[in-house]
Coordinates of C-alpha atoms and ligand atoms in Angstrom, one line a residue:
M1 CA -18.7 9.7 19.4
T2 CA -16.6 7.3 17.8
K3 CA -15.6 8.1 14.3
A4 CA -13.3 6.7 11.4
A5 CA -10.0 8.1 11.9
I6 CA -6.9 7.8 9.0
L7 CA -3.9 6.5 11.0
G8 CA -1.6 6.3 8.2
T9 CA -1.8 6.9 4.1
G10 CA 0.8 5.6 1.6
S11 CA 0.8 5.9 -2.2
C12 CA 2.6 4.4 -5.2
L13 CA 3.3 5.4 -8.5
P14 CA 4.7 3.5 -11.6
E15 CA 8.4 4.7 -12.3
R16 CA 7.7 5.3 -16.1
M17 CA 6.8 8.5 -16.9
L18 CA 4.8 9.9 -19.7
S19 CA 5.4 13.8 -21.0
N20 CA 3.1 15.6 -23.2
A21 CA 6.3 15.4 -25.2
D22 CA 6.2 11.9 -25.7
L23 CA 2.7 12.4 -26.3
E24 CA 3.3 14.9 -29.6
R25 CA 5.0 11.7 -30.7
M26 CA 2.2 9.4 -30.4
V27 CA -1.0 11.2 -31.2
E28 CA -2.1 14.7 -33.3
T29 CA -1.6 17.3 -30.1
S30 CA 0.7 19.5 -28.5
D31 CA 2.0 20.2 -25.2
E32 CA 0.4 23.6 -25.5
W33 CA -2.8 22.0 -25.9
I34 CA -2.8 19.5 -23.0
T35 CA -1.0 22.0 -20.7
T36 CA -3.5 24.8 -21.2
R37 CA -6.8 22.6 -21.8
T38 CA -6.1 20.3 -18.7
G39 CA -3.2 21.6 -16.5
I40 CA -1.8 18.2 -17.0
R41 CA 2.1 18.1 -17.7
S42 CA 3.1 14.3 -17.3
R43 CA 1.7 11.2 -16.3
R44 CA 2.8 7.8 -14.6
I45 CA 2.7 4.6 -16.7
A46 CA 2.9 1.5 -15.4
G47 CA 5.2 -1.3 -16.5
R48 CA 6.1 -5.0 -15.8
G49 CA 5.8 -5.4 -12.4
E50 CA 3.4 -2.4 -11.9
Q51 CA 0.0 -4.3 -12.2
N52 CA -3.1 -2.8 -10.3
Y53 CA -2.7 -5.0 -7.0
Q54 CA 1.1 -4.6 -7.1
L55 CA 0.9 -0.8 -7.3
A56 CA -2.2 -1.0 -4.7
T57 CA 0.2 -3.5 -2.2
K58 CA 2.8 -0.9 -2.3
A59 CA 0.6 2.0 -1.3
A60 CA -0.9 -0.3 1.0
L61 CA 2.7 -1.4 3.1
L62 CA 3.4 2.5 3.4
A63 CA 0.0 2.9 4.9
L64 CA 0.3 -0.1 7.6
A65 CA 3.9 1.3 8.3
E66 CA 2.5 4.5 8.8
S67 CA -0.1 3.7 10.9
G68 CA 1.9 0.7 12.9
I69 CA -0.9 -1.6 11.9
A70 CA 0.1 -5.4 10.8
P71 CA -1.8 -6.9 7.8
E72 CA -2.9 -9.8 10.3
E73 CA -4.5 -7.0 11.9
L74 CA -6.8 -5.4 9.1
D75 CA -10.2 -6.7 9.4
L76 CA -11.5 -5.2 5.5
I77 CA -9.8 -4.3 2.3
V78 CA -11.8 -2.1 -0.2
V79 CA -10.0 -1.2 -3.3
A80 CA -12.0 1.4 -5.1
T81 CA -10.9 0.9 -9.2
V82 CA -12.3 0.8 -12.5
S83 CA -9.0 -1.1 -14.3
P84 CA -9.0 -4.2 -11.9
H85 CA -6.3 -6.6 -12.4
M86 CA -9.2 -9.4 -13.4
I87 CA -13.0 -9.1 -13.4
M88 CA -12.8 -12.2 -10.9
P89 CA -11.4 -12.5 -8.5
S90 CA -11.2 -8.6 -7.0
T91 CA -8.1 -6.8 -6.6
A92 CA -8.8 -6.5 -3.1
C93 CA -8.4 -9.8 -2.8
F94 CA -5.1 -10.1 -4.7
V95 CA -4.4 -7.5 -2.4
Q96 CA -5.2 -9.6 0.5
A97 CA -3.0 -12.5 -0.6
E98 CA 0.2 -10.1 -1.2
L99 CA -0.3 -8.6 2.6
G100 CA -0.6 -12.1 4.1
A101 CA -3.6 -10.3 5.6
T102 CA -5.6 -13.7 6.9
K103 CA -8.2 -12.0 8.5
A104 CA -9.2 -9.7 6.4
F105 CA -12.5 -10.0 4.0
A106 CA -12.0 -8.1 0.9
Y107 CA -13.9 -6.6 -1.9
D108 CA -13.8 -3.7 -5.0
V109 CA -15.9 -1.2 -5.1
N110 CA -16.9 0.2 -8.8
A111 CA -17.7 4.0 -8.4
A112 CA -15.1 5.6 -11.2
C113 CA -13.3 8.5 -9.9
A114 CA -15.6 8.8 -7.1
G115 CA -14.5 5.1 -5.7
F116 CA -12.2 6.1 -3.1
T117 CA -14.7 8.7 -1.4
Y118 CA -17.3 6.0 -1.5
S119 CA -15.4 3.3 0.0
L120 CA -14.0 5.9 2.6
D121 CA -17.7 6.6 3.7
L122 CA -18.6 2.9 3.4
A123 CA -15.5 2.2 5.7
S124 CA -16.9 4.9 8.0
N125 CA -20.1 3.2 7.9
Y126 CA -18.7 -0.1 9.1
I127 CA -16.9 1.4 11.9
Q128 CA -20.1 3.3 13.4
N129 CA -21.3 -0.7 14.0
R130 CA -17.9 -2.1 15.3
P131 CA -15.7 0.8 16.0
D132 CA -12.7 -1.6 16.2
M133 CA -12.4 -2.6 12.9
K134 CA -9.1 -1.8 11.0
I135 CA -10.1 -1.1 7.6
L136 CA -7.6 -0.6 4.7
V137 CA -8.9 1.8 2.1
I138 CA -7.2 1.7 -1.9
G139 CA -7.6 3.6 -4.6
A140 CA -5.5 1.7 -7.3
E141 CA -6.0 2.3 -11.3
T142 CA -4.0 1.2 -14.2
L143 CA -6.2 2.8 -16.9
S144 CA -2.9 3.1 -19.3
A145 CA -4.5 -0.6 -19.9
R146 CA -7.7 0.8 -21.0
V147 CA -7.1 3.9 -22.7
N148 CA -7.3 4.1 -26.8
W149 CA -4.1 5.1 -27.1
E150 CA -4.7 6.6 -30.8
D151 CA -7.6 8.6 -29.2
R152 CA -6.3 12.2 -28.5
N153 CA -9.6 12.9 -26.7
T154 CA -8.8 11.0 -23.9
C155 CA -5.0 9.4 -23.7
V156 CA -3.9 12.5 -23.2
L157 CA -6.0 12.7 -20.0
F158 CA -5.1 9.6 -17.6
G159 CA -2.3 7.7 -15.8
D160 CA -1.6 5.3 -13.6
G161 CA -1.3 5.2 -9.8
A162 CA -2.5 3.9 -6.3
G163 CA -3.3 5.6 -2.5
A164 CA -4.1 3.9 0.5
V165 CA -5.5 4.9 3.9
V166 CA -5.9 2.6 7.1
V167 CA -9.2 3.4 9.1
T168 CA -10.3 2.6 12.4
G169 CA -12.7 4.0 15.2
T170 CA -11.7 6.8 17.4
A171 CA -13.3 8.9 20.3
D172 CA -10.5 11.4 20.1
G173 CA -12.6 13.8 17.7
R174 CA -10.4 13.0 14.7
G175 CA -12.5 11.6 11.9
V176 CA -15.2 11.5 9.1
F177 CA -18.0 13.4 10.3
G178 CA -20.0 13.9 7.6
S179 CA -20.5 12.8 3.6
N180 CA -23.2 13.6 1.1
L181 CA -22.5 11.1 -1.9
R182 CA -25.0 11.1 -5.0
S183 CA -25.2 9.0 -8.5
D184 CA -27.0 9.7 -11.6
G185 CA -27.2 6.5 -13.8
K186 CA -29.0 8.1 -16.4
L187 CA -25.9 10.0 -17.9
W188 CA -24.0 7.0 -18.0
N189 CA -23.1 7.8 -21.3
L190 CA -21.4 10.9 -21.2
L191 CA -18.0 9.0 -19.2
Y192 CA -18.0 5.4 -19.3
M193 CA -15.5 2.2 -20.3
D194 CA -17.3 -1.0 -21.8
S195 CA -16.7 -4.5 -20.9
P196 CA -14.7 -7.0 -23.1
E197 CA -16.7 -8.1 -25.9
S198 CA -19.4 -10.7 -25.2
Y199 CA -18.7 -14.6 -26.0
N200 CA -22.7 -14.8 -25.9
P201 CA -23.9 -13.6 -29.4
D202 CA -27.3 -12.9 -28.1
L203 CA -25.8 -10.3 -25.7
R204 CA -23.4 -8.9 -28.1
R205 CA -24.5 -5.1 -28.7
E206 CA -23.9 -3.7 -32.5
E207 CA -22.5 -0.7 -31.0
W208 CA -19.9 -2.1 -29.1
Q209 CA -16.3 -0.3 -30.2
G210 CA -13.9 -2.1 -27.9
P211 CA -13.3 -1.9 -23.9
F212 CA -12.3 1.7 -23.9
V213 CA -12.7 4.3 -21.9
R214 CA -14.9 7.0 -23.5
M215 CA -16.0 10.5 -22.7
N216 CA -18.1 13.6 -23.5
G217 CA -15.7 16.2 -22.3
G218 CA -17.4 19.4 -22.8
D219 CA -20.7 17.9 -21.0
V220 CA -18.6 15.6 -18.0
F221 CA -16.9 19.2 -17.6
K222 CA -19.7 21.0 -17.0
H223 CA -21.9 18.7 -15.0
A224 CA -18.5 18.0 -12.8
V225 CA -18.2 21.7 -11.5
R226 CA -22.0 22.5 -10.7
L227 CA -22.4 18.9 -9.4
M228 CA -19.4 19.2 -6.7
E229 CA -20.5 22.7 -6.0
D230 CA -23.7 21.7 -5.0
S231 CA -22.7 18.5 -3.3
V232 CA -20.3 20.4 -1.0
T233 CA -22.2 23.8 -0.4
S234 CA -25.2 21.1 0.7
L235 CA -22.8 19.1 2.9
L236 CA -21.4 22.3 4.4
R237 CA -24.9 23.9 5.4
Q238 CA -25.6 20.5 6.7
H239 CA -22.9 20.9 8.9
G240 CA -23.3 24.7 10.0
L241 CA -19.8 25.2 8.2
T242 CA -19.1 28.0 5.6
I243 CA -16.3 27.5 3.2
D244 CA -14.2 29.3 5.7
D245 CA -14.0 26.6 7.9
I246 CA -12.5 24.1 5.8
D247 CA -8.6 24.2 6.0
L248 CA -7.7 22.1 3.1
M249 CA -10.1 20.8 0.1
I250 CA -8.8 17.7 -2.0
P251 CA -10.3 17.3 -5.2
H252 CA -10.6 14.8 -7.3
Q253 CA -7.9 15.6 -10.1
A254 CA -9.1 15.7 -13.6
N255 CA -8.3 18.9 -15.2
I256 CA -7.3 22.5 -13.2
R257 CA -9.7 24.6 -14.8
I258 CA -12.6 22.3 -13.6
L259 CA -10.6 22.8 -10.2
N260 CA -10.2 26.8 -10.9
N261 CA -14.0 26.9 -11.6
L262 CA -15.1 25.1 -8.8
R263 CA -12.6 27.1 -6.3
E264 CA -14.5 29.9 -7.6
R265 CA -17.7 29.3 -7.0
L266 CA -17.0 28.4 -3.8
G267 CA -15.0 30.9 -2.8
I268 CA -12.0 29.2 -1.2
S269 CA -8.2 30.4 -1.8
E270 CA -5.9 28.6 -3.6
E271 CA -3.5 28.0 -0.9
R272 CA -6.2 25.8 0.5
V273 CA -6.9 23.6 -2.3
F274 CA -4.3 20.5 -2.9
V275 CA -3.3 20.0 -6.4
N276 CA -0.9 17.8 -8.0
L277 CA -2.6 17.1 -10.9
S278 CA 0.0 18.7 -13.0
Q279 CA 2.8 15.3 -12.6
Y280 CA 0.2 12.5 -12.6
G281 CA -3.2 13.2 -14.5
N282 CA -6.4 11.8 -13.7
T283 CA -5.9 8.7 -11.8
S284 CA -9.4 8.0 -11.6
A285 CA -10.3 6.6 -8.1
A286 CA -6.5 6.7 -7.3
S287 CA -5.8 10.3 -7.4
I288 CA -7.8 11.8 -3.9
P289 CA -5.7 9.3 -2.0
I290 CA -2.4 9.8 -4.1
A291 CA -3.4 13.6 -2.9
L292 CA -3.8 12.7 0.6
D293 CA -0.8 11.0 1.2
E294 CA 1.2 13.8 -0.6
A295 CA -0.7 16.7 1.3
Y296 CA 0.1 14.9 5.0
R297 CA 3.9 14.2 3.8
Q298 CA 4.1 17.9 2.8
G299 CA 2.5 19.0 6.2
R300 CA -0.2 20.6 4.5
M301 CA -2.5 19.0 7.3
A302 CA -2.5 19.6 10.8
R303 CA -3.9 17.6 13.8
G304 CA -7.7 19.1 14.4
D305 CA -7.6 20.4 10.9
I306 CA -11.0 20.1 8.7
V307 CA -10.5 18.6 5.2
L308 CA -12.7 18.6 2.5
L309 CA -12.6 15.7 0.2
C310 CA -15.0 16.0 -3.4
T311 CA -15.0 14.2 -6.5
F312 CA -16.9 13.2 -9.7
G313 CA -16.6 10.4 -11.6
G314 CA -18.0 8.1 -14.6
G315 CA -21.7 7.1 -13.5
L316 CA -22.5 9.7 -13.2
T317 CA -20.9 9.4 -9.2
W318 CA -19.8 12.5 -7.4
G319 CA -20.2 13.9 -3.8
A320 CA -18.4 15.1 -0.8
L321 CA -16.9 14.0 2.6
L322 CA -15.7 16.0 5.4
M323 CA -13.1 15.0 8.4
R324 CA -11.1 16.1 11.0
W325 CA -7.7 15.3 10.6
Ligands
LIG401 O1 -12.7 12.0 -14.2 C1 -13.7 12.3 -14.4 C2 -14.1 13.5 -15.0 N1 -13.3 13.6 -15.8 C3 -13.6 15.0 -16.3 O2 -13.5 15.9 -15.4 C4 -12.7 15.4 -17.6 C5 -13.6 16.9 -18.0 N2 -13.3 17.7 -19.6 C6 -12.5 17.9 -19.1 O3 -11.4 17.9 -18.9 C7 -12.2 18.5 -21.0 O4 -13.9 18.6 -21.6 C8 -11.3 17.9 -22.0 C9 -9.8 18.2 -21.4 C10 -11.3 16.3 -22.3 C11 -11.3 18.6 -23.4 O5 -11.3 20.2 -22.9 P1 -12.2 20.9 -23.9 O6 -12.1 22.6 -23.8 O7 -13.4 20.6 -23.5 O8 -12.0 20.4 -25.5 P2 -12.8 20.3 -26.4 O9 -13.6 18.9 -26.1 O10 -13.9 21.0 -26.9 O11 -12.0 20.2 -27.7 C12 -11.6 21.6 -28.3 C13 -10.6 21.2 -29.6 C14 -11.6 19.5 -30.5 O12 -11.2 20.0 -31.8 P3 -12.6 20.9 -32.7 O13 -13.4 19.9 -33.1 O14 -12.8 22.7 -31.9 O15 -11.5 21.2 -34.1 C15 -11.2 18.4 -30.2 O16 -11.1 17.9 -31.4 O17 -9.6 20.3 -29.3 C16 -9.5 19.2 -30.0 N3 -8.9 18.2 -29.3 C17 -7.2 18.1 -28.8 N4 -6.3 18.9 -29.4 C18 -5.3 18.4 -29.3 C19 -9.3 17.1 -28.3 N5 -8.2 16.7 -27.6 C20 -7.3 17.1 -28.1 C21 -6.1 16.9 -28.0 N6 -4.8 17.9 -28.4 N7 -5.3 16.2 -26.8

């Protein structure tokens, strides 16, 4: 049976590193607080020439080179992002233009931190219909542009970056073989980013406080652990697998305490969970594809391995996806 397999991966991180010590000079915080509460030591912050679509394009070029696919061969470009370059056109259209991917249609997916996993699932579904499709799936964020740099509750958590994969249909056993994606819009106000202020006075909202990321950290934490655990266990059960069958789990990188809690509840050993959170912080939709690229380059996945992605973000959105590498 044909499945959507990843042919190549790539990632791009901005040059500028912002350490916890740098943040100590910006808000009332400490390296000790950030490290013990989150596991984050530094993050990358985009500068000139590092707009969302530019990071995305660099990551894409690396994934295409690794795949041996030319931009003109692409059929579809999907960019998962909540910090797009513009609201319209999509960041994916900017990437298409940069790459010269003339044949491809392009659009963005907004599913917050879960965006890359949702998009990979989407690509997998396209490929069920048209196995020859060549699809570029990107997670890219410049959340530094959307964070309130005076709010210590959020500004220490996020970072910028992009990761990309090229996907096509194969019948050699590799590829995505299951997913369990969920949302709960009733809990939207636990984690959100408001839009720019309305120019239509009738649509203006009294509670509007600026287009920043806002979060109820404690509640998000509790939901993240429980809901990721639920989606992973039910997906494994559905495929007759146990956690011992997983060779590598690549979770969304938000907080080391969330990851440790999740790891303990699932009963998966530390060496089978990929973590790079300390260097990049929470890069939202970019976190899993960056981690995937690094895991691949570090030789953490061998052909035939079962890889589990699990994710959680604003919406709420969450879920898990299984693939054979
Ligand atoms: O990617 C999408 C998913 N997002 C997440 O998964 C994030 C989930 N949540 C978290 O990671 C954690 O809840 C946080 C890291 C955001 C916060 O950790 P916490 O252990 O839940 O801390 P808290 O919010 O309960 O705050 C504890 C204290 C508060 O002070 P008081 O009220 O006890 O006096 C905060 O004001 O820590 C204070 N605080 C800080 N102190 C120093 C909050 N942020 C900071 C800071 N530096 N940066």
